[in-house]
XYZ file of C-alpha atoms in Angstrom:
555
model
C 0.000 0.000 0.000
C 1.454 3.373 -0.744
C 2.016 6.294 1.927
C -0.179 9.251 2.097
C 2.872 11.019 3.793
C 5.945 9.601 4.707
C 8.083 11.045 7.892
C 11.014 12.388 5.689
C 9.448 15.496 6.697
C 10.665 14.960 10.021
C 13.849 15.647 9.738
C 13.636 19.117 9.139
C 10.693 19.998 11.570
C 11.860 20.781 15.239
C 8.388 19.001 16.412
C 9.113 15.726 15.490
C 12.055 14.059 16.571
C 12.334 9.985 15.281
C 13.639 7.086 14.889
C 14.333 7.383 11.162
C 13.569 3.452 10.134
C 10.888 2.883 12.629
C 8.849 6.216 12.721
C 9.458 5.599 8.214
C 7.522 2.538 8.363
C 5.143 3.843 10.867
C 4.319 6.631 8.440
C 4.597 4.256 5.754
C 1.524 2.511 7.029
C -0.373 5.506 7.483
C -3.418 4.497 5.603
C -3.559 1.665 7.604
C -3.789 3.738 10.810
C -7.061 5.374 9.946
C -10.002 3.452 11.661
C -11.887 3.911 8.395
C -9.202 2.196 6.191
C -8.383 0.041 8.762
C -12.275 -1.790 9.060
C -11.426 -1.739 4.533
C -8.205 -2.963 4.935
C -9.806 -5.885 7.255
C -12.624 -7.020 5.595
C -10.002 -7.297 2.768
C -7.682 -9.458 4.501
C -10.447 -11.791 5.354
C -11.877 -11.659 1.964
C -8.522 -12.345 0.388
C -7.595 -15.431 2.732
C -11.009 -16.805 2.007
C -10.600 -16.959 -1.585
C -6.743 -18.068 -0.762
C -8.325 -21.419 -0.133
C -9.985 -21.769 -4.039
C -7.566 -20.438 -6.351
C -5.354 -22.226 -8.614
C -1.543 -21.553 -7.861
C -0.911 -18.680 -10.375
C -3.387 -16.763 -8.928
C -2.446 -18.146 -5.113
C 1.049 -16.689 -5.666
C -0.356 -13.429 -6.579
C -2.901 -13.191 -3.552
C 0.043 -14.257 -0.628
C 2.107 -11.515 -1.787
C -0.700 -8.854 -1.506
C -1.811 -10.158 1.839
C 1.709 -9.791 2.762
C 1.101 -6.131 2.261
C -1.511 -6.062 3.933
C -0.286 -6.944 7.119
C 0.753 -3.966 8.653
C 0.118 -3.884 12.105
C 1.469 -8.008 12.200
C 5.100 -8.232 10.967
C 5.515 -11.752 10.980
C 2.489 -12.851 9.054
C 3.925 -10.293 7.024
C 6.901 -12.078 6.692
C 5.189 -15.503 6.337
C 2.852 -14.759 3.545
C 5.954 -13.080 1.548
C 7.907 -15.855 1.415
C 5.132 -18.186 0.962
C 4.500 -15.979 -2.409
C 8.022 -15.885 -3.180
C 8.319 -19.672 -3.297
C 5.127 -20.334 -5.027
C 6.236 -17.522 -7.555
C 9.890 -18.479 -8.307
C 7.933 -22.280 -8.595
C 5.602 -20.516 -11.741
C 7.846 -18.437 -12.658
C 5.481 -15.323 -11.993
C 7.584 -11.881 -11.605
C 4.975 -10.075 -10.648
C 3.620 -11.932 -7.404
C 7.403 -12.096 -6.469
C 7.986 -8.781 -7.034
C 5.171 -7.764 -5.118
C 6.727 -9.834 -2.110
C 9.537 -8.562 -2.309
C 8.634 -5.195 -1.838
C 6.711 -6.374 1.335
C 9.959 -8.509 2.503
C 12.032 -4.995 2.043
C 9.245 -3.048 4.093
C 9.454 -5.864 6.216
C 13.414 -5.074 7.233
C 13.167 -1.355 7.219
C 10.717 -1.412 10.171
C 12.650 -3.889 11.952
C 15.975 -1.405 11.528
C 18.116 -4.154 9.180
C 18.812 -0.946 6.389
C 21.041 -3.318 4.345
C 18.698 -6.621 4.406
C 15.670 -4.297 3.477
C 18.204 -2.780 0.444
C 19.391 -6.290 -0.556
C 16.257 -6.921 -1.117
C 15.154 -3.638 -3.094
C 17.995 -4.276 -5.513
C 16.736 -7.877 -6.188
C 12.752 -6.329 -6.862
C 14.156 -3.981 -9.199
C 16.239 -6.773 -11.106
C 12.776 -8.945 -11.190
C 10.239 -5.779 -11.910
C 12.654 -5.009 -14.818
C 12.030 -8.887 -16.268
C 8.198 -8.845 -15.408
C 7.846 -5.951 -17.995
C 5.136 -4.362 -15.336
C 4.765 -0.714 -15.043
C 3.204 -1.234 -11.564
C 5.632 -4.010 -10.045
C 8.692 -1.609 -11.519
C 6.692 1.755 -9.793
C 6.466 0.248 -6.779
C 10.316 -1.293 -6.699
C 11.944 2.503 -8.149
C 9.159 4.066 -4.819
C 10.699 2.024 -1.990
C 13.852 2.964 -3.554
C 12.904 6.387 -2.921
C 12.020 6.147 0.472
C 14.630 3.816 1.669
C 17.415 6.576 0.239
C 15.030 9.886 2.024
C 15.403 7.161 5.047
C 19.379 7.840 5.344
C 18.211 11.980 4.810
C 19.796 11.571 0.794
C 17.229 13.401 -0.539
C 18.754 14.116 -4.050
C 18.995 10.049 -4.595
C 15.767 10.218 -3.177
C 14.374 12.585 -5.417
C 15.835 9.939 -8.932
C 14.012 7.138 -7.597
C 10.685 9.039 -7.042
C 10.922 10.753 -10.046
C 11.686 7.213 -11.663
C 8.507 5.432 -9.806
C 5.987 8.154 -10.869
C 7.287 7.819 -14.724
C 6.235 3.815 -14.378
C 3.233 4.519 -12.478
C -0.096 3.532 -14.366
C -2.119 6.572 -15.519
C -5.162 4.529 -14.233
C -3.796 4.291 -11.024
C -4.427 7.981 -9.978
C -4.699 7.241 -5.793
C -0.780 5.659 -6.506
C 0.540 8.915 -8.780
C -0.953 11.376 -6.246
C 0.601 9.490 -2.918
C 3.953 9.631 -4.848
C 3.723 13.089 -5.734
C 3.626 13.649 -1.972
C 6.985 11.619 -1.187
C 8.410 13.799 -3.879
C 7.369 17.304 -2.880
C 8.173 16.512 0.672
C 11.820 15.568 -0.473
C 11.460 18.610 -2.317
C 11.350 20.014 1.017
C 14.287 18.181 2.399
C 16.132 20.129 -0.253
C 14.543 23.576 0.714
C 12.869 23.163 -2.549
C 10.022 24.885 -0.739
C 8.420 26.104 -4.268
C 8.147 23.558 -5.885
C 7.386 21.333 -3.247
C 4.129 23.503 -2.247
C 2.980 23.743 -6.384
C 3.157 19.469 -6.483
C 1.036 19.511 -2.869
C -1.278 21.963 -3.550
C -2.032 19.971 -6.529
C -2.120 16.898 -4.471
C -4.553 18.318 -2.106
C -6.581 19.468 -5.346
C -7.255 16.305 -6.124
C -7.977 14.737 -2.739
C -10.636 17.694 -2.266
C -12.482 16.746 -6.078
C -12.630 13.062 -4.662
C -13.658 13.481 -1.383
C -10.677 12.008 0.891
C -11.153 14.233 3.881
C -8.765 11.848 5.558
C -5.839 12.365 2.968
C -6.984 16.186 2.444
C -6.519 16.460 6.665
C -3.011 15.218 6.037
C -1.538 16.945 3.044
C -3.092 20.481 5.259
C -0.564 19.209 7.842
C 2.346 18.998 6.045
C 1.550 22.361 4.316
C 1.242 23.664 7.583
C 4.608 22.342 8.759
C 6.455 23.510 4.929
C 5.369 26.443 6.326
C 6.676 26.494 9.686
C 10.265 26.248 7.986
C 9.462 28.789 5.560
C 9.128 30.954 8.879
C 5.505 32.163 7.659
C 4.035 30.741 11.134
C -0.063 32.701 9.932
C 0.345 30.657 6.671
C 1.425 27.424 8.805
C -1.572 28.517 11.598
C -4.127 28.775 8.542
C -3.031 25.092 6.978
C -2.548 23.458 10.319
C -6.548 24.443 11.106
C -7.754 23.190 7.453
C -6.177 19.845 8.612
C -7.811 19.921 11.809
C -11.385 20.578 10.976
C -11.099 17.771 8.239
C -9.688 15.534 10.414
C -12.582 16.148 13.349
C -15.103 15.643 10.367
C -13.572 12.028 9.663
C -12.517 11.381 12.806
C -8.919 10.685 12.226
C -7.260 10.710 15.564
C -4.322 10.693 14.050
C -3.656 13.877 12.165
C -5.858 15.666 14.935
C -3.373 14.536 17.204
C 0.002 15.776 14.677
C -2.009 18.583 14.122
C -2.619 19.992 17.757
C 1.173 18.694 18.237
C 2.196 20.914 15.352
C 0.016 23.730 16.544
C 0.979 23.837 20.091
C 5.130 23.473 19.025
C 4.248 26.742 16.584
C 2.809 28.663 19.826
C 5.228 27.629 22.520
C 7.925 29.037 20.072
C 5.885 31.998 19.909
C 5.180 32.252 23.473
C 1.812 31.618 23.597
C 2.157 29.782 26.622
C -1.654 29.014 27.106
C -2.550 27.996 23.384
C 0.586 25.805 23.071
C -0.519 24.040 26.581
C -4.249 23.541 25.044
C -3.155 22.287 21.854
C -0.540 20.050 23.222
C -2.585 18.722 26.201
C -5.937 17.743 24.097
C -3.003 16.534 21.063
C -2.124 13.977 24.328
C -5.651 12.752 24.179
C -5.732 11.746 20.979
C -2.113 10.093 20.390
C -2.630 8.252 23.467
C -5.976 6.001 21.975
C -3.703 4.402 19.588
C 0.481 2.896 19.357
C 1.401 6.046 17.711
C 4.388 5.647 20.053
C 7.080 8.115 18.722
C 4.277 10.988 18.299
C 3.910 10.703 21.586
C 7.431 11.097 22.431
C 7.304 13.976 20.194
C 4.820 15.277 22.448
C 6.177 14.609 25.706
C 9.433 16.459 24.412
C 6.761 19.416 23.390
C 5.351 18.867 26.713
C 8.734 19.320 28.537
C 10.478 21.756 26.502
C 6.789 24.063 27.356
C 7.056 23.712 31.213
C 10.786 24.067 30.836
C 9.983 27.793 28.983
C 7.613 28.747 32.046
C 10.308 27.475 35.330
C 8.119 24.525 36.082
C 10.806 22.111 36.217
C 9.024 19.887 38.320
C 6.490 19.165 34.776
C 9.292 19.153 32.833
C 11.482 16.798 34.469
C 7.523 14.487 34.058
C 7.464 14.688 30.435
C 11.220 14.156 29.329
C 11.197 10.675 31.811
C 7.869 9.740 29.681
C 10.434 10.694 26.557
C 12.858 8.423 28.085
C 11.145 5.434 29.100
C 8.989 4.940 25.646
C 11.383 5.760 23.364
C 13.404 2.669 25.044
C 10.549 1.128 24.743
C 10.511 1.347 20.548
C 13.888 1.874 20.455
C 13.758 5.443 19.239
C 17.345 6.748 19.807
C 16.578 10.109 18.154
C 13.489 10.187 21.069
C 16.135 8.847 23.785
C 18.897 11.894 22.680
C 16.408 14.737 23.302
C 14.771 13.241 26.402
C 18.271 13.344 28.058
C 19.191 16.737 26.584
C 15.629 17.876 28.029
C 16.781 16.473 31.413
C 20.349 18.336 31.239
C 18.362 21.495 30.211
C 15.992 21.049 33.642
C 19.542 20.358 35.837
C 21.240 23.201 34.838
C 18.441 25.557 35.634
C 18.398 24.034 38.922
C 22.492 24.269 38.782
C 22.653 20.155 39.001
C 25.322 20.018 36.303
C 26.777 16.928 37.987
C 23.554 15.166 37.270
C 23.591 17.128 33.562
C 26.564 15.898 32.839
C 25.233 12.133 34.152
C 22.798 11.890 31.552
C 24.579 13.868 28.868
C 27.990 11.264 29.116
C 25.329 8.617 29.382
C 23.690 9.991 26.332
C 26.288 10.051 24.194
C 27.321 7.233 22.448
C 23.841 6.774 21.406
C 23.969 10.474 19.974
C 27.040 9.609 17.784
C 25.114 6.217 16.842
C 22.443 7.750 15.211
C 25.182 10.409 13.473
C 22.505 13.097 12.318
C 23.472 16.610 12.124
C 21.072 18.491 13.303
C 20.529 16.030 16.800
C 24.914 16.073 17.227
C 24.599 19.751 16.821
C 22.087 20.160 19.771
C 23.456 17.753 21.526
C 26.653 19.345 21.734
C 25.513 22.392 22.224
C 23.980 21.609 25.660
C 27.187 19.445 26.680
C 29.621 22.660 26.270
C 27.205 24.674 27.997
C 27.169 22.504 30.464
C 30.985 21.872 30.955
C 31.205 25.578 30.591
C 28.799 26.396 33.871
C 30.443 23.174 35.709
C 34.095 24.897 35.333
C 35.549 22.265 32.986
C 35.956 25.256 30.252
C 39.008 22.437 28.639
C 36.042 19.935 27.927
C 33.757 22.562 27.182
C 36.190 23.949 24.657
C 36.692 20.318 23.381
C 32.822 20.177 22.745
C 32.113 23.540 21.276
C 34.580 22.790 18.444
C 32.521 19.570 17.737
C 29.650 21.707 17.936
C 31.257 24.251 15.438
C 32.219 21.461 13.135
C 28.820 19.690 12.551
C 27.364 23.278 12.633
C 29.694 24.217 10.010
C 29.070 20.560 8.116
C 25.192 20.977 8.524
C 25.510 24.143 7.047
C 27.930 23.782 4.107
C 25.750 20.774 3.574
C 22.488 22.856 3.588
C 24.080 25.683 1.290
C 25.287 22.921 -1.128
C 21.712 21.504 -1.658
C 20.132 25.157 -1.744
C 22.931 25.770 -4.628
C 21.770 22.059 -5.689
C 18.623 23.230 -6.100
C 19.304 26.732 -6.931
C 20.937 24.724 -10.120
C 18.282 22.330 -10.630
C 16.010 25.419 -10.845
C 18.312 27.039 -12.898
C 18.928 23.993 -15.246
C 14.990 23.197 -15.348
C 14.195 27.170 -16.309
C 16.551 26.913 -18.798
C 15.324 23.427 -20.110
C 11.954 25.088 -20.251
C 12.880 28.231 -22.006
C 14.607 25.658 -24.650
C 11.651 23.622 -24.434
C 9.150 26.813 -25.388
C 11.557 28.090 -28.074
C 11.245 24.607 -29.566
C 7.537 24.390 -28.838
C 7.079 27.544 -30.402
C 9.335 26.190 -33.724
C 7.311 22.989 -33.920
C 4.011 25.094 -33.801
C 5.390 27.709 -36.584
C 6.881 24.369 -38.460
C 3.395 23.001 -37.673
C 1.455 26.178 -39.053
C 3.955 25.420 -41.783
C 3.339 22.048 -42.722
C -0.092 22.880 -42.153
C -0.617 25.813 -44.541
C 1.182 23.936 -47.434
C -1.033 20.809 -46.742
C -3.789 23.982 -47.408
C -2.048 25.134 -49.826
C -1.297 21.859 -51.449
C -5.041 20.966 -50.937
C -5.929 24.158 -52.298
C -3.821 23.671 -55.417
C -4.734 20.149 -56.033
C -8.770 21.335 -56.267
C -7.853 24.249 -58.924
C -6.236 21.094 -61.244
C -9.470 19.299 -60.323
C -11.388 22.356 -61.322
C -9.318 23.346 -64.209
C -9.421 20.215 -65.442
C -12.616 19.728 -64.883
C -13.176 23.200 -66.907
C -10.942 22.028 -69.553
C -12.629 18.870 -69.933
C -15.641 20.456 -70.427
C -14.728 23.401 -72.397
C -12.817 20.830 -74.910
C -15.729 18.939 -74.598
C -18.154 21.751 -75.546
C -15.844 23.142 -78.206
C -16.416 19.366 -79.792
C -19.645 19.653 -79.732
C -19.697 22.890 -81.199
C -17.093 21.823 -83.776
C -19.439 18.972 -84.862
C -22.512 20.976 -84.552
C -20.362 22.954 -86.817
C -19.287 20.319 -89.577
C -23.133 19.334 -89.380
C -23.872 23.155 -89.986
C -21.429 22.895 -93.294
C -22.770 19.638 -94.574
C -26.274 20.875 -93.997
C -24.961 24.386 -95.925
C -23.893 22.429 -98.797
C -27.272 20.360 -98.755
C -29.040 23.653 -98.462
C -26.648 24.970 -101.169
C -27.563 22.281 -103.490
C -31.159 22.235 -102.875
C -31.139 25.940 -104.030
C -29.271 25.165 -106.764
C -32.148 22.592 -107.836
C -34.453 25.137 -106.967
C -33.057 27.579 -109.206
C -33.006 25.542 -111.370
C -36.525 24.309 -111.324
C -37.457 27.766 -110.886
C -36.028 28.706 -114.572
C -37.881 25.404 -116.188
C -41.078 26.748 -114.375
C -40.068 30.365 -115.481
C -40.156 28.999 -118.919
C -42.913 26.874 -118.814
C -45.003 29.585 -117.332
C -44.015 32.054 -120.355
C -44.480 29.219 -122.826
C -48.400 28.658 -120.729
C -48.646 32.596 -120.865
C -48.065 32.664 -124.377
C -50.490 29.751 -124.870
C -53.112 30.873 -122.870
C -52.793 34.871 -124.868
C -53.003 32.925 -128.163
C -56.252 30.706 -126.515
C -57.792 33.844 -125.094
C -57.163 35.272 -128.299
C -58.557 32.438 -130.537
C -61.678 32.061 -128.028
C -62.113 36.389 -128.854
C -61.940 35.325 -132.277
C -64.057 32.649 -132.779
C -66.605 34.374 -130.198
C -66.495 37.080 -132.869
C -66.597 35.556 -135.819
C -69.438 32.617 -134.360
C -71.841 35.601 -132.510
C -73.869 36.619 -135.666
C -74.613 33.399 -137.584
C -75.319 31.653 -133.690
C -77.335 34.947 -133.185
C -78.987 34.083 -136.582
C -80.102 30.501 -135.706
C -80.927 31.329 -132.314
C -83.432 34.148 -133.586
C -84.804 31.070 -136.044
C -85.293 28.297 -134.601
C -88.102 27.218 -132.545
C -87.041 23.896 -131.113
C -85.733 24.228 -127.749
C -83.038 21.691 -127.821
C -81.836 23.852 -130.880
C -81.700 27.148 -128.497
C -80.121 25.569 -125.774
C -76.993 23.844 -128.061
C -76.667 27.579 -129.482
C -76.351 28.806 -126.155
């Protein structure tokens, strides 16, 4: 299961003080923490182990390894089910149910402090996610890479491997991309990255606000809230630390209320705010207590202390860092163990008990060179020179303040060497992106480009269509009109010929008619002529005769 934070963050934050491979795996489980993901997480375990008992092995393999993940709260069924998968896995030859378990297996040793086991086993994961082919097996192996390295406080390797995990991470798989966007912005952090850290988490708490996690939301307001803190902008860290504790009240996530009141009260006891820092830090008790959250309640004793220590109530103080003491044993928290004694050599000097200061402090510090962190070795001996210095031993005081000097020095050539890190990154990256825009803005004018000859080429390619098309029909009207034409001629020449006949005819009739004129003068003529000559005599017989038939014939 992936984090929803993971404690790199507390390494830089004066509130929480931790045992790095514990309190990592402790906030690597945080999911499984809630009570609301825990009744989930559960009913899936039982679901899971029921099926376990119908499966064929392929799928058994598979189902073993993510019950091994499952198993938070119970390392050694943990443990059990992992190598049960493994077995079963290297039997079927399934990489992905063996990588699986052997990113439980490397959880597994972190949380039981065996750094190199846990690593051994991270390098073979990435060897077998690399052969399964599996975007989510190789996310998951380049992730625990990324927390195991922010684990030893080398955030820049840290940074690779997250990078690396979010680059394989399914885009389906948005819950996985947004938890590993958080690991990366709060090793962003680590590298006073503070800008770019707060862009990826605001985004991160964008998306946990459109779907409705109030549980992840609470969280991801808590560690803006504590960004904040080191940024020194304690009203923006007030304002996030509040959003996170009204979400958390609404889902009832003891929890972050508890962090949150713890990161609250730590904000106004540096402030001075004596009687909001006891009211946040007293109720944060309340809540921390219900559940094993074991080094945030160290934390808070520390608080608790270092509060009644600020007001002369020694009596409280000496209470709280002897609760510090005794659980941090407990849970072998050796950051936890180193502040609880420097708390106590704080109360004895103000009391002038540097003999029993000193006590604690020689007792205290072998275990303070153990855990070899900067920032604790630079507290630490600061209160042990202080305290030689007021016992008279000003040679061993001297001795200590130049160990004090040197990891001060260290911590801060090592701090202004990832600020210039960064400073480069953020050069490099602003330059990458300026290169990045000149070439996005040539690919969108080669683009425009490409595109306008495709226009133009489209454009061109429909005038030939249309000229063509033109041409084809112009030649093929002009054909028409050149046979229309020839037809014209031949029909000319008919026409010519027919007038020709015509003419022809027209002279015959010409003649004929002046030959029938002629003949019909000479007729008309005659017929005047014999009318004439025939009137008297038929005038003559008509006047004679008597017989009818004789009158009518001379009619």
């Amino acid at each position: 299961m992936f984090v929803i934070f993971t404690s790199i963050l507390t390494y830089s934050l004066p509130i929480l003080m931790k045992n790095q491979y514990l309190i990592l795996f402790l906030i690597f489980s945080f999911l499984t923490l809630n009570p609301i993901n825990l009744f989930a997480q559960r009913e899936e375990i039982d679901s899971l182990e029921l099926v376990l008992k119908n499966v064929d092995n392929e799928e058994k393999a598979l189902i073993l390894a993510k019950l091994s993940t499952l198993y938070n709260k119970d390392p050694e069924k943990r443990f059990s089910y992992a190598q049960q998968a493994i077995k079963l896995a290297d039997s079927l030859d399934n990489p992905i149910a063996k990588s699986l378990a052997l990113y439980s297996l490397s959880q597994y040793y972190l949380a039981k402090n065996n750094p190199s086991k846990a690593q051994e086993l991270a390098d073979s994961n990435i060897v077998v996610a690399l052969a399964s082919g599996d975007s989510s097996s190789l996310s998951s192996a380049y992730y625990f890479y990324g927390f195991y390295y922010s684990s030893l406080a080398d955030y820049n390797n840290a940074v690779v491997y997250y990078k690396k995990a979010l680059e394989y991470t399914p885009f389906v798989n948005q819950e996985r991309k947004y938890s590993l966007m958080q690991s990366y912005a709060i090793t962003l952090n680590n590298l006073s990255n503070y800008e770019e850290a707060l862009k990826i988490l605001l985004k991160v708490i964008d998306y946990y606000e459109k779907t409705k996690n109030q549980t992840s939301a609470a969280h991801i307001y808590y560690v803006l809230g504590a960004i904040f803190v080191e940024m020194g902008d304690n009203e923006s860290a007030k304002k996030y630390f509040h959003k996170a504790l009204k979400l958390a009240r609404q889902s009832n996530y003891d929890f972050v209320i508890g962090e949150t009141m713890l990161g609250l009260g730590s904000l106004y006891s540096d402030e001075k705010m004596i009687d909001s820092a006891r009211y946040y830090l007293l109720n944060a008790k309340k809540y921390v207590e219900k559940d094993t959250y074991y080094s945030l309640i160290a934390d808070l004793n520390t608080a608790l202390g270092d509060l009644y220590l600020d007001i002369n109530n020694t009596d409280s103080a000496l209470f709280y860092y002897n609760e510090v003491i005794k659980l941090s044993e407990k849970i072998n928290d050796n950051w936890a163990i180193v502040y609880g004694y420097i708390g106590l050599a704080k109360v004895y000097n103000k009391e002038q008990n540097y003999g029993k200061s000193l006590f604690y402090l020689y007792k205290v510090e072998p275990i303070a060179q153990k855990v070899n962190a900067n920032e604790l070795l630079i507290d630490f001996y600061d209160i042990f020179s202080q305290t030689l210095a007021l016992s008279g031993n000003y040679r061993e005081a001297y001795h200590y303040m130049k160990l004090y000097n040197q990891y001060s020095d260290k911590f801060y050539k090592e701090k202004s060497a990832h600020e210039l890190t960064n400073l480069k990154v953020a050069y490099e990256t602003e330059k990458k992106e300026q290169e990045n825009q000149q070439l996005l803005a040539e690919n969108k004018f080669k683009e425009q480009n490409i595109k306008n000859q495709h226009y133009i080429s489209i454009s061109i390619a429909l005038l030939l269509i249309l000229a063509l098309s033109f041409a084809f029909s112009f030649f093929r009207g002009k054909r028409k009109v050149q046979k229309a034409h020839e037809l014209l001629v031949e029909k000319n020449k008919e026409i010519l010929n027919q007038n020709e006949e015509i003419k022809t005819k027209s002279a015959e009739i010409s003649e004929a008619y002046s030959k029938l004129k002629e003949l019909d003068e000479y007729k008309q003529g005659l017929s005047n002529m014999i009318i004439h000559d025939l009137k008297n005599p038929l005038n003559i017989i008509l006047n004679m005769a008597e017989n009818k038939l004789v009158k009518e014939a001379v009619n």
